[in-house]
Coordinates of C-alpha atoms and ligand atoms in Angstrom, one line a residue:
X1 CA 270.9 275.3 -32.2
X2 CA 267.9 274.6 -30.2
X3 CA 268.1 270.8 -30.5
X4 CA 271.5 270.8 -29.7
X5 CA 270.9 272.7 -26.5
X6 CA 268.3 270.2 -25.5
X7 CA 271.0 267.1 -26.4
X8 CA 273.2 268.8 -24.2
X9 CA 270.9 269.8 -21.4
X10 CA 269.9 265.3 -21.6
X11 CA 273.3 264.6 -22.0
X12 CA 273.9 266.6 -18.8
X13 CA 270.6 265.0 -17.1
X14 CA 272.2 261.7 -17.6
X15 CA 274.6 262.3 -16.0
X16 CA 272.9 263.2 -13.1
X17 CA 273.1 267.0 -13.1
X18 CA 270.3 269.0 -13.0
X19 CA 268.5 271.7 -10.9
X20 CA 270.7 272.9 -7.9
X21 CA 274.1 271.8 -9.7
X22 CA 276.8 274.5 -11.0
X23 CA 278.5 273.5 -13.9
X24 CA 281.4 275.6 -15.1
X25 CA 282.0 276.8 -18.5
X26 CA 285.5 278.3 -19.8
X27 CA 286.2 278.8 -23.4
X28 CA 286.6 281.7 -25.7
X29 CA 283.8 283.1 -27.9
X30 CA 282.9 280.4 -30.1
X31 CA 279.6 278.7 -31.6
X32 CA 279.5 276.0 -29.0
X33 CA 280.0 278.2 -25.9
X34 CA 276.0 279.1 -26.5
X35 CA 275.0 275.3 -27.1
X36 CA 277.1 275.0 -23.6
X37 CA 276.1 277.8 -21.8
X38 CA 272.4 277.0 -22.3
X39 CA 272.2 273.3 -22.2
X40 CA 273.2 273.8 -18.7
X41 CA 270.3 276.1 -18.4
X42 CA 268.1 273.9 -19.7
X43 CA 269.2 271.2 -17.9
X44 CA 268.1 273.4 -14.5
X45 CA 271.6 273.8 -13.3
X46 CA 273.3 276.9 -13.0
X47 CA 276.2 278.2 -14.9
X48 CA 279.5 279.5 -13.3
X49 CA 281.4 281.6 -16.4
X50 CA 285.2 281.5 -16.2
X51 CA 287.6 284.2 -17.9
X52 CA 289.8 282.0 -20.6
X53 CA 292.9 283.9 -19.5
X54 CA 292.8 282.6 -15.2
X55 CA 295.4 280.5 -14.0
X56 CA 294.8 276.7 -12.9
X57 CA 294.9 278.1 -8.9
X58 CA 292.5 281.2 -10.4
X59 CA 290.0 278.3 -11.5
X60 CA 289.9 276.6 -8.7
X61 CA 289.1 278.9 -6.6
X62 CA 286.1 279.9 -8.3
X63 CA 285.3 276.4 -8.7
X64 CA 285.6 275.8 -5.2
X65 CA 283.6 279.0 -4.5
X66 CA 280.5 278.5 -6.8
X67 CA 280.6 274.9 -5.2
X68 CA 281.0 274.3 -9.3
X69 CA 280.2 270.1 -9.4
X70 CA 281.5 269.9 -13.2
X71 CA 283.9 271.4 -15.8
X72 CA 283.0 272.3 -19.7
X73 CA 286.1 273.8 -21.4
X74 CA 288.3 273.6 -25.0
X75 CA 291.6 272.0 -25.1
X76 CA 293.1 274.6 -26.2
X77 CA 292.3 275.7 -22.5
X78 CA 293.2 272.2 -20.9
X79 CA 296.0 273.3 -19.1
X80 CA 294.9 275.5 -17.0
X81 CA 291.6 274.2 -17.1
X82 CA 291.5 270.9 -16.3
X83 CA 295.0 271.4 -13.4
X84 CA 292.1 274.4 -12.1
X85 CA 288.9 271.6 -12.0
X86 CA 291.0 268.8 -10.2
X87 CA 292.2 271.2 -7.8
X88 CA 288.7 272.0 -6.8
X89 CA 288.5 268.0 -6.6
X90 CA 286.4 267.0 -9.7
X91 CA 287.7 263.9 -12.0
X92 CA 287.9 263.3 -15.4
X93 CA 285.0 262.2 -16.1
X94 CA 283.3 265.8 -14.5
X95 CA 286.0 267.4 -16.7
X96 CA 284.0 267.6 -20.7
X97 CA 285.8 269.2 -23.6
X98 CA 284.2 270.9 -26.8
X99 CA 286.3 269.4 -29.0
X100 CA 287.9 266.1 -28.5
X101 CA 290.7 265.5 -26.5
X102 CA 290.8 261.8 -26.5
X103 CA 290.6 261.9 -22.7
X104 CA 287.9 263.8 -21.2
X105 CA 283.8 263.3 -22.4
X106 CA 283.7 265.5 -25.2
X107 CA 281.0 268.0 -25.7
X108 CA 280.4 267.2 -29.5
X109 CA 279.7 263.4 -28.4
X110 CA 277.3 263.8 -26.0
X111 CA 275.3 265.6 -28.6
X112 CA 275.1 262.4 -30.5
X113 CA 274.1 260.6 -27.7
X114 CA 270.4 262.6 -28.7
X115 CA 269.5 262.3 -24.9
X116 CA 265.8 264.7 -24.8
X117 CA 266.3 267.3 -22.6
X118 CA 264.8 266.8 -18.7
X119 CA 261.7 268.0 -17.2
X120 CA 262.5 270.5 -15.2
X121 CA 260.5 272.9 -13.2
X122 CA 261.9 276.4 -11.7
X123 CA 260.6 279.0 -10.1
X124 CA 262.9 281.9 -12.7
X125 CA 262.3 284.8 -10.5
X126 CA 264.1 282.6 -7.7
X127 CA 266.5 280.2 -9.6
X128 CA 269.7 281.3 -10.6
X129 CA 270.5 280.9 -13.7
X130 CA 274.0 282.2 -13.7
X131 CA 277.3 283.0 -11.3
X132 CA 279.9 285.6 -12.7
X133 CA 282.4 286.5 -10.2
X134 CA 282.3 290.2 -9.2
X135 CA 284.9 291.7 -6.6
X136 CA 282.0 294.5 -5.9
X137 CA 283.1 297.2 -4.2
X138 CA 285.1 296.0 -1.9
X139 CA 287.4 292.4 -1.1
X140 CA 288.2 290.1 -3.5
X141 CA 285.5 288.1 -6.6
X142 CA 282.7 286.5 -5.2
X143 CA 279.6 285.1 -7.3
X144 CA 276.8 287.4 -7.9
X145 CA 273.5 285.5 -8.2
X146 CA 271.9 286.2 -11.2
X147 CA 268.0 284.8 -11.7
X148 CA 266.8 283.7 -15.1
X149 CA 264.5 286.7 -14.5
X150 CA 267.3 289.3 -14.3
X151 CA 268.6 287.7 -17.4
X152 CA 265.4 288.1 -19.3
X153 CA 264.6 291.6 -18.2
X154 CA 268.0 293.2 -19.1
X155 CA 267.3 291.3 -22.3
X156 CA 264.1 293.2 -22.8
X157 CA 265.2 296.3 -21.3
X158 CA 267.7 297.0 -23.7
X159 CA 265.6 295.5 -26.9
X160 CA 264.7 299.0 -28.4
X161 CA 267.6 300.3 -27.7
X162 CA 270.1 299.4 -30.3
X163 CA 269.9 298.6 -33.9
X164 CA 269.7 294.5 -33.3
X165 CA 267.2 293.4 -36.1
X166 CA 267.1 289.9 -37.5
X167 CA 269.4 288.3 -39.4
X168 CA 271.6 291.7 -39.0
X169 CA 275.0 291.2 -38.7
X170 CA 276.2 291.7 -35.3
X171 CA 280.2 291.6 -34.2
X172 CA 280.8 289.4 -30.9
X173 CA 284.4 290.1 -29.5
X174 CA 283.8 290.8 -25.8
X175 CA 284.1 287.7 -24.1
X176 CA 281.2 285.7 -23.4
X177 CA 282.3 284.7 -20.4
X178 CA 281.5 288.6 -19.0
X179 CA 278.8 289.7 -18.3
X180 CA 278.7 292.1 -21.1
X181 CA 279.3 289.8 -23.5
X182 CA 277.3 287.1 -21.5
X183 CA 273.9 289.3 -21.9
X184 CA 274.7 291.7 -24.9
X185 CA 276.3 289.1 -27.6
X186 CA 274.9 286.2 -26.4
X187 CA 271.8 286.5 -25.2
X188 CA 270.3 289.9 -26.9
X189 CA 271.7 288.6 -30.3
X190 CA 269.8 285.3 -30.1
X191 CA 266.6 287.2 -29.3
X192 CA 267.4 289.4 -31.8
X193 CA 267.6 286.2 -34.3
X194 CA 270.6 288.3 -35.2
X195 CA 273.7 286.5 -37.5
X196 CA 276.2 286.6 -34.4
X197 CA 279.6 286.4 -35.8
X198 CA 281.9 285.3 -33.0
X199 CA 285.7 286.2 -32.3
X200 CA 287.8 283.7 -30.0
X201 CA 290.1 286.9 -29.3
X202 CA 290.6 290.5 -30.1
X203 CA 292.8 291.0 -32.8
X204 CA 292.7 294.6 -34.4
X205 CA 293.2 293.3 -38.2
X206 CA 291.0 290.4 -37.6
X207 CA 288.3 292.5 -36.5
X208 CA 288.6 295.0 -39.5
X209 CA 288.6 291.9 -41.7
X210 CA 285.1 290.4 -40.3
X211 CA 283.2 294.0 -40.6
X212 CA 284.7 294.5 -44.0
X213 CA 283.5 291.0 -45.0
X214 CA 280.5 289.9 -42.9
X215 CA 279.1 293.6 -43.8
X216 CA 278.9 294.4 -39.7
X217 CA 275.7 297.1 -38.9
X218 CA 276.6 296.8 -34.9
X219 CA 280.0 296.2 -32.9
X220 CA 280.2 296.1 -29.4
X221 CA 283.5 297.2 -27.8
X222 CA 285.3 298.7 -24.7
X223 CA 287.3 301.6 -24.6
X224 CA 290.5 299.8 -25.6
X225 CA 289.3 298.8 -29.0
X226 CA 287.8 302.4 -29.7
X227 CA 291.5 303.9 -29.1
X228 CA 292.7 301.4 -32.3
X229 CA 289.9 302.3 -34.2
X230 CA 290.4 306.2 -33.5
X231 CA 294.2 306.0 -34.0
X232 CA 295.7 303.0 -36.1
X233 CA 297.1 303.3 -39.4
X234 CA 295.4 300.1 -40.0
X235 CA 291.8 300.9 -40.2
X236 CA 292.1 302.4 -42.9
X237 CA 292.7 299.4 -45.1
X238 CA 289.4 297.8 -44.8
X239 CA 286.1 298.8 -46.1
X240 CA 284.3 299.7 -42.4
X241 CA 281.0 301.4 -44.0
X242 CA 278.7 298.8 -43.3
X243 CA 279.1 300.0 -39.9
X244 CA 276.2 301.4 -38.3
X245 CA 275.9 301.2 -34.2
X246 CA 279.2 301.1 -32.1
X247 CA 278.6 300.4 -28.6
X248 CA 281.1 300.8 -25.9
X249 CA 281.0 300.1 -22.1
X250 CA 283.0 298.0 -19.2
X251 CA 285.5 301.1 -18.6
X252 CA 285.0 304.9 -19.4
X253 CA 284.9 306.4 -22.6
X254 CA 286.1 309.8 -23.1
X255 CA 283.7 312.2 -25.7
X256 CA 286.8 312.5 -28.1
X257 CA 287.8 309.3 -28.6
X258 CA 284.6 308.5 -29.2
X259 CA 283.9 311.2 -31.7
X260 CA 286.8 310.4 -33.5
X261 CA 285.9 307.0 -34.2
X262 CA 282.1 308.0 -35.0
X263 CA 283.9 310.4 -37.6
X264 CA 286.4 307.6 -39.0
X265 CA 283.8 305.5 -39.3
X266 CA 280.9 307.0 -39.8
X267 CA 279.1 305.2 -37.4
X268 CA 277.3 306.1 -34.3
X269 CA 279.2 305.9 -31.0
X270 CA 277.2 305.2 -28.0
X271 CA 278.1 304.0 -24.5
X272 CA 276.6 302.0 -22.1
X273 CA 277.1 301.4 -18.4
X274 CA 277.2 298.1 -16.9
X275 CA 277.7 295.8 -13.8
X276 CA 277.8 292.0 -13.6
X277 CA 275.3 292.3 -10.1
X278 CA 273.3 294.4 -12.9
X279 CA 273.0 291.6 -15.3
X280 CA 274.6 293.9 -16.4
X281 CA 273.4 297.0 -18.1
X282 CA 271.6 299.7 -16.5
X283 CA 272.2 302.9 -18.6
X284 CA 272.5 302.9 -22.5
X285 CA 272.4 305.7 -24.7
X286 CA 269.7 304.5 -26.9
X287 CA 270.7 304.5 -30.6
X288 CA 269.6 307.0 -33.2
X289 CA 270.0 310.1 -31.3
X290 CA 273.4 311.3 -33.0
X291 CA 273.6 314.2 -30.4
X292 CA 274.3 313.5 -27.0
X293 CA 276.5 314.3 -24.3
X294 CA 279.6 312.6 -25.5
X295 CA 281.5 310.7 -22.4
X296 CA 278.0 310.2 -21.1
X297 CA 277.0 306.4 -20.4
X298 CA 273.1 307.5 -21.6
X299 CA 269.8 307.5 -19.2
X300 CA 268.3 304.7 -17.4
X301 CA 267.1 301.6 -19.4
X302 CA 263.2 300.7 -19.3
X303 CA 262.4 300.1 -15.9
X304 CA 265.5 301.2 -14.2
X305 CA 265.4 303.7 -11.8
X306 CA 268.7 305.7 -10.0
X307 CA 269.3 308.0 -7.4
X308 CA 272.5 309.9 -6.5
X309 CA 274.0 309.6 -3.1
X310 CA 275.9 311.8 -0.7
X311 CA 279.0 309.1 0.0
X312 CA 279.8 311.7 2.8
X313 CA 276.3 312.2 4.3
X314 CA 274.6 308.9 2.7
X315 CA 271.7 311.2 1.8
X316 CA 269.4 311.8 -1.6
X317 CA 271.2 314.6 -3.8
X318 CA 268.8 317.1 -5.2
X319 CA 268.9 317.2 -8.8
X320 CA 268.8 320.6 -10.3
X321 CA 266.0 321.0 -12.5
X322 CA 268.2 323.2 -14.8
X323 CA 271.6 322.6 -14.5
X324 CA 274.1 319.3 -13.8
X325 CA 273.5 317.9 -10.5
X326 CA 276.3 317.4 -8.3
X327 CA 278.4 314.2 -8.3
X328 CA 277.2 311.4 -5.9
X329 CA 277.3 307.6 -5.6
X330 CA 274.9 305.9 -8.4
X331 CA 272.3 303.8 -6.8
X332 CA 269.9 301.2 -8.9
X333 CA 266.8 299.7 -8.8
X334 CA 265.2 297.6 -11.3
X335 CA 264.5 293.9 -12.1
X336 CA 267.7 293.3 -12.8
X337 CA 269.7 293.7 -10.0
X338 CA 271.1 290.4 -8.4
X339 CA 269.6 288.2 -5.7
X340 CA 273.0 288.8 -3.9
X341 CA 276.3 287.2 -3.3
X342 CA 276.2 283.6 -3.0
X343 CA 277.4 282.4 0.4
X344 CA 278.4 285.9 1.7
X345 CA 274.9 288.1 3.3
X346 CA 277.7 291.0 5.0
X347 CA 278.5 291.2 1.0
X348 CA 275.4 291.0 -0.2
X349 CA 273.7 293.9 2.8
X350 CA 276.5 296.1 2.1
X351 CA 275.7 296.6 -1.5
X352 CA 272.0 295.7 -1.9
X353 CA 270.1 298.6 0.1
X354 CA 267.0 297.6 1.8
X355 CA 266.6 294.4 -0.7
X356 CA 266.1 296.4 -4.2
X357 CA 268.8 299.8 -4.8
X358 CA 272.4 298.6 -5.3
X359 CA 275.4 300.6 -4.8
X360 CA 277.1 300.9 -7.6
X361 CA 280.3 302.3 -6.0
X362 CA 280.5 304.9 -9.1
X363 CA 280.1 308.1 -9.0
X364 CA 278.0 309.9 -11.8
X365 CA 276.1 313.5 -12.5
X366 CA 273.3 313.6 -14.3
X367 CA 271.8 316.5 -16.3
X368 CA 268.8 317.8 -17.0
X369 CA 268.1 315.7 -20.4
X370 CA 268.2 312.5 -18.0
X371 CA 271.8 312.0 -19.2
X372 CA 274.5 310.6 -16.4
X373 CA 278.1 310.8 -16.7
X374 CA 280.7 309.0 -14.8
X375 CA 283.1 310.8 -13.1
X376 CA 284.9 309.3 -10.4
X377 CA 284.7 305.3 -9.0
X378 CA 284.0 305.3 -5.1
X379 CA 285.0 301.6 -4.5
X380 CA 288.1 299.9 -4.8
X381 CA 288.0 297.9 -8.0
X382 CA 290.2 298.9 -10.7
X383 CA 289.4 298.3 -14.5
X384 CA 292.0 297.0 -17.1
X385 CA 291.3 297.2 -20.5
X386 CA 287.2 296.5 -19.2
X387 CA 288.5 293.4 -17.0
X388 CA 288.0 293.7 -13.3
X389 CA 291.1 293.4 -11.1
X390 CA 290.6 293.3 -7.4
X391 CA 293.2 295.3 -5.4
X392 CA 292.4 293.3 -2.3
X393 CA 293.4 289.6 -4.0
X394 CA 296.6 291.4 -5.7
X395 CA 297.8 292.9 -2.1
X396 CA 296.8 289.1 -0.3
X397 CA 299.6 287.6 -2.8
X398 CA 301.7 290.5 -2.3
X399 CA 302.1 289.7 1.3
X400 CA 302.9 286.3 0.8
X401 CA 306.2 287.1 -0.6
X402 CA 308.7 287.2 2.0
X403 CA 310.4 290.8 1.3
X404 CA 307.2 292.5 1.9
X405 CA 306.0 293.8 5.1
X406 CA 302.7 295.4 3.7
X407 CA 301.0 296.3 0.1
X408 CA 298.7 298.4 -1.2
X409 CA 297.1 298.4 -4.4
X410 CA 295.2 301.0 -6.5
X411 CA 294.4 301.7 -10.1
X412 CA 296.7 304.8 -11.4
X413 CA 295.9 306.3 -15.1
X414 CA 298.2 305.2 -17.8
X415 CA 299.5 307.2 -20.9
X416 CA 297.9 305.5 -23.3
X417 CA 294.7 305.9 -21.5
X418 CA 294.5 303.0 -19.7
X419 CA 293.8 302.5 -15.9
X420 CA 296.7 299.8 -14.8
X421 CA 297.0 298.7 -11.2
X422 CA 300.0 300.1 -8.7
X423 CA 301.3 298.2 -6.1
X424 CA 302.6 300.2 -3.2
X425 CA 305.5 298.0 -1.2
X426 CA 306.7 298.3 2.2
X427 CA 310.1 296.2 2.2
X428 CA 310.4 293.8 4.7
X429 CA 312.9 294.9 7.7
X430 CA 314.6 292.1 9.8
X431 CA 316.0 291.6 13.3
X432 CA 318.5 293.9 12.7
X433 CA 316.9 296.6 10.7
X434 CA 318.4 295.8 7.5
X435 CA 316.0 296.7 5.1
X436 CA 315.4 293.2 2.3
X437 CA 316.6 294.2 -1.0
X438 CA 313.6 293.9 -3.7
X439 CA 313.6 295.3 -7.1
X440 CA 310.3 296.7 -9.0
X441 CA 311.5 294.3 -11.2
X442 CA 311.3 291.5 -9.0
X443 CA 307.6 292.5 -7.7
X444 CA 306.3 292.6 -10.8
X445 CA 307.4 289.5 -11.7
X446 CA 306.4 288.1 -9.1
X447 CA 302.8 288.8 -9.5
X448 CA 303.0 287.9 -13.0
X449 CA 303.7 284.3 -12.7
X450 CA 300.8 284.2 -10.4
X451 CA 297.7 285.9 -11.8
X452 CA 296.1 286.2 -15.0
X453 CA 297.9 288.5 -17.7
X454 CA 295.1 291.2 -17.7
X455 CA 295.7 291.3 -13.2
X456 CA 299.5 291.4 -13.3
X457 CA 301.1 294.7 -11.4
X458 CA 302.6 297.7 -13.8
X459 CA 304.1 300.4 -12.1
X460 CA 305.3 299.6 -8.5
X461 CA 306.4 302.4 -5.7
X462 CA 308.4 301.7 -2.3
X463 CA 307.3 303.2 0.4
X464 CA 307.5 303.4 4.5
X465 CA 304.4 302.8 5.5
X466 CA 300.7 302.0 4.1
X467 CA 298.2 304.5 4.8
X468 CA 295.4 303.2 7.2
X469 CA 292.9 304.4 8.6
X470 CA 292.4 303.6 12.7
X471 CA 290.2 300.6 11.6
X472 CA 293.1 299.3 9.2
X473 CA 291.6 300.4 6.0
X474 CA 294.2 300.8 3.7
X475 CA 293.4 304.6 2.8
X476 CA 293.5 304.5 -1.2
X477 CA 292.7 307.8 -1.7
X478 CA 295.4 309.4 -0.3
X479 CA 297.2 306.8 -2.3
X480 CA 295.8 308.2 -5.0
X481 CA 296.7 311.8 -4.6
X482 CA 300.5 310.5 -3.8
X483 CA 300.5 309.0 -7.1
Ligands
4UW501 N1 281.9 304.1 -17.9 C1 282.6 304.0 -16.7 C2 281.2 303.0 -18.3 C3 281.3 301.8 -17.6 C4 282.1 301.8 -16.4 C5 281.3 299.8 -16.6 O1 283.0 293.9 -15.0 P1 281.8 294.7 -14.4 O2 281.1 294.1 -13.3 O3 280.8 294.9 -15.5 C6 280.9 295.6 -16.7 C7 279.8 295.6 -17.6 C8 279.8 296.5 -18.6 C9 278.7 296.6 -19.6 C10 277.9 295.7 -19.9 C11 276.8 295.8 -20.9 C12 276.8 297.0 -21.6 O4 275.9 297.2 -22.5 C13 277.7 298.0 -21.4 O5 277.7 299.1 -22.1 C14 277.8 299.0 -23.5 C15 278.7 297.8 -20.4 O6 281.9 296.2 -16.9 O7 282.4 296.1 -14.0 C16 281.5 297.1 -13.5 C17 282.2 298.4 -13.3 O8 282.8 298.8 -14.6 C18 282.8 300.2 -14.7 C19 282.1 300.7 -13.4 O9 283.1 301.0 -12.4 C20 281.3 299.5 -13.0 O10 280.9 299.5 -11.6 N2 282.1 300.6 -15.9 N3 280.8 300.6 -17.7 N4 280.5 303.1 -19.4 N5 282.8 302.9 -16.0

């Protein structure tokens, strides 16, 4: 593997990319996303991770926005891929592929070319290593700047944490792509010298079939996956008792799903809590406790410290010394929180608080055993199935359409447990005060053929008038309540 990173990283130098270059990467979880990920690493130049699932006009723009100066992808992906990168104006030959596609450089090639990897020098508390968009807690994605120090220290913050030894078998379905799968799979496996077994997508069989056969010890899942395991018919089929550590994060987990899948599987169910500007994770419930507050996302990881807020007041809560502390906002310090937003500072000062606690725009207790629980999400974002969907870029297209005088979108609870995002429509009204005629239908639609599946609008509700307050913030609260 090492080799192969440094044939990449030379192949990459000869082509005259190196330290202050962003090279994109978009493929599923497969071998050659790490010899990918960290050839451009070595190379010096920074990485810009794209979700498999965007569109070609969802690439670009983070393309255009990471100032992204080359494209690594599968064909499988082309598509969207390669329509996305010459969008954002690069050509072919910027464009590699993993696998050959007979047009575009491929990745397995330039390994042969067995150029040695560049000199490079970097200062890694400064240089970042890595952009993953974030929508934060307010607006729409923008690139969090992630050091190669912030990459390293969540690595070693979480090392004692969970039972990673080597050669263990470890499962790695989250995307790599994420953050979570970016720093947990990825990057804590290979540390680890764990045997990482990849999946290129969730599929609930699929993933029964590699525990039962690569003997799994630790999975790593969000909440979607732990409502199969507690509840299908299925899991029952496959031998699961290798199992030892289940960790779950990216979206709330509530204490009985998660004791039912510790039961049916006689693992342990523990829960994490993690941001991308948090590289990501900043709270883990450290393994081999068995008994913990179940729904809670653990204490602080090494060398993290957090505070609860006042959102009203903006002061320090008091924590009880003997009792749960009241809710507040969740604020972080450690070495792994982000060097900011690239190319936005008003982003960047209203979430990073006199340069070192950032707002996590969640809302947590904590109790007296150092455990915190999230209860309530201050900021707008809205979580589906773990995958980040940004209210503010869903109501921007809304208002594109021509029916639609205003939108408002917030993330509503689903039956099956899901948060799913709600667009609130305010019909368009001509010059003589006919009302246009648009279907739910038609508004979900709509959206659909636009965005990624995982952003696409699922209830919808017409109404007269969005709630603002005097500034023109769309009041999502009250949304909320009317929901
Ligand atoms: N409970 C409630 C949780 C939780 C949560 C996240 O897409 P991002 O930016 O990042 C993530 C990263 C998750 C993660 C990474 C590594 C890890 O070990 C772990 O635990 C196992 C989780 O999701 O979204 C950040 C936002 O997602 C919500 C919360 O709102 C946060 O600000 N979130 N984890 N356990 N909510």
């Amino acid at each position: 593997m090492k080799h192969q990173v440094d044939f990449f990283a030379g192949a990459l130098a000869a082509r005259g990319i190196g330290t202050g270059d962003v090279v994109a990467l978009q493929a599923p979880n497969i071998p050659e996303f790490v010899t990918a990920f960290h050839g451009i690493l070595r190379s010096g130049a920074t990485a810009t991770t794209v979700n498999s699932m965007y569109t070609a006009e969802e690439v670009a723009r983070q393309l255009t926005a990471a100032e992204a100066t080359m494209m690594v992808t599968v064909s499988a992906l082309a598509d969207n891929a390669v329509a996305g990168a010459e969008q954002a104006g690069l050509s072919t030959d910027r464009i590699v592929v993993i696998d050959d596609d007979g047009v575009h450089p491929a990745l397995t090639g330039m390994l042969g070319e067995a150029h040695p990897a560049p000199e490079v020098d970097i200062d890694p508390a400064e240089h970042v290593a890595v952009l993953p968009f974030s929508s934060g807690t307010t607006g729409t994605p923008k690139a969090a700047r992630l050091t190669h120090r912030n990459l390293v220290a969540n690595t070693c913050q979480i090392q004692d944490l969970l039972p990673v030894h080597p050669g263990v078998p470890m499962q790695a379905v989250l995307p790599m792509f994420h953050i979570y799968g970016l720093t947990v799979l990825m990057n804590f496996g290979l540390y680890r010298r764990a045997q990482v077994v990849t999946m290129a997508k969730f599929d609930l069989e699929e993933f029964l079939r590699i525990v039962q056969d690569h003997r799994i010890q630790a999975s790593f899942i969000a909440p979607p996956i732990a409502v199969a395991l507690a509840k299908h018919p299925l899991v029952d089929k496959y031998n699961t008792d290798s199992l030892i550590s289940m960790l779950s994060g990216a979206a709330p987990l509530d204490g009985t799903t998660a004791q039912a899948v510790a039961d049916r599987l006689g693992c342990e169910v523990g829960q994490g809590f993690g941001m991308t500007e948090l590289s990501p994770v900043s709270h883990l419930s450290p393994f081999g406790q068995h008994i913990y507050p179940h729904g809670s996302i653990g204490p602080a990881v090494p060398n993290v410290e957090t505070k609860l807020v006042d959102p009203a007041s903006g002061e320090d809560i008091d924590v009880p010394s003997d009792e749960e502390s009241p809710a507040g906002e969740m604020w972080v310090r450690g070495p792994m929180v982000m060097k900011g937003y690239l190319n936005n500072p008003q982003a960047t000062e209203a979430t990073i608080v006199d340069e070192e606690w950032l707002r996590t725009g969640d809302i947590a207790t904590y109790n007296p055993g150092g455990w915190f629980t999230v209860v309530d999400r201050l900021k707008e974002l809205i979580k589906y199935k773990g995958f980040q969907v940004a209210p503010a870029e869903l109501e921007a297209l809304l208002l594109e359409h021509e029916k639609i005088a205003d939108a408002a979108v917030i993330g509503v609870p689903a039956d099956d447990g899901n948060e799913i995002p709600k667009a609130f429509i305010v019909p368009q009204v001509d010059a003589e005060g006919v009302t246009a005629q648009l279907s739910a239908e038609e508004v979900i639609e709509y959206v659909t053929s636009r965005v990624a599946h995982f952003k696409k609008v699922r209830e919808v509700e017409f109404i007269d008038e969005v709630p603002k307050s005097r500034t023109g913030k769309i009041l999502r609260r009250e949304l909320k309540h009317s929901a």
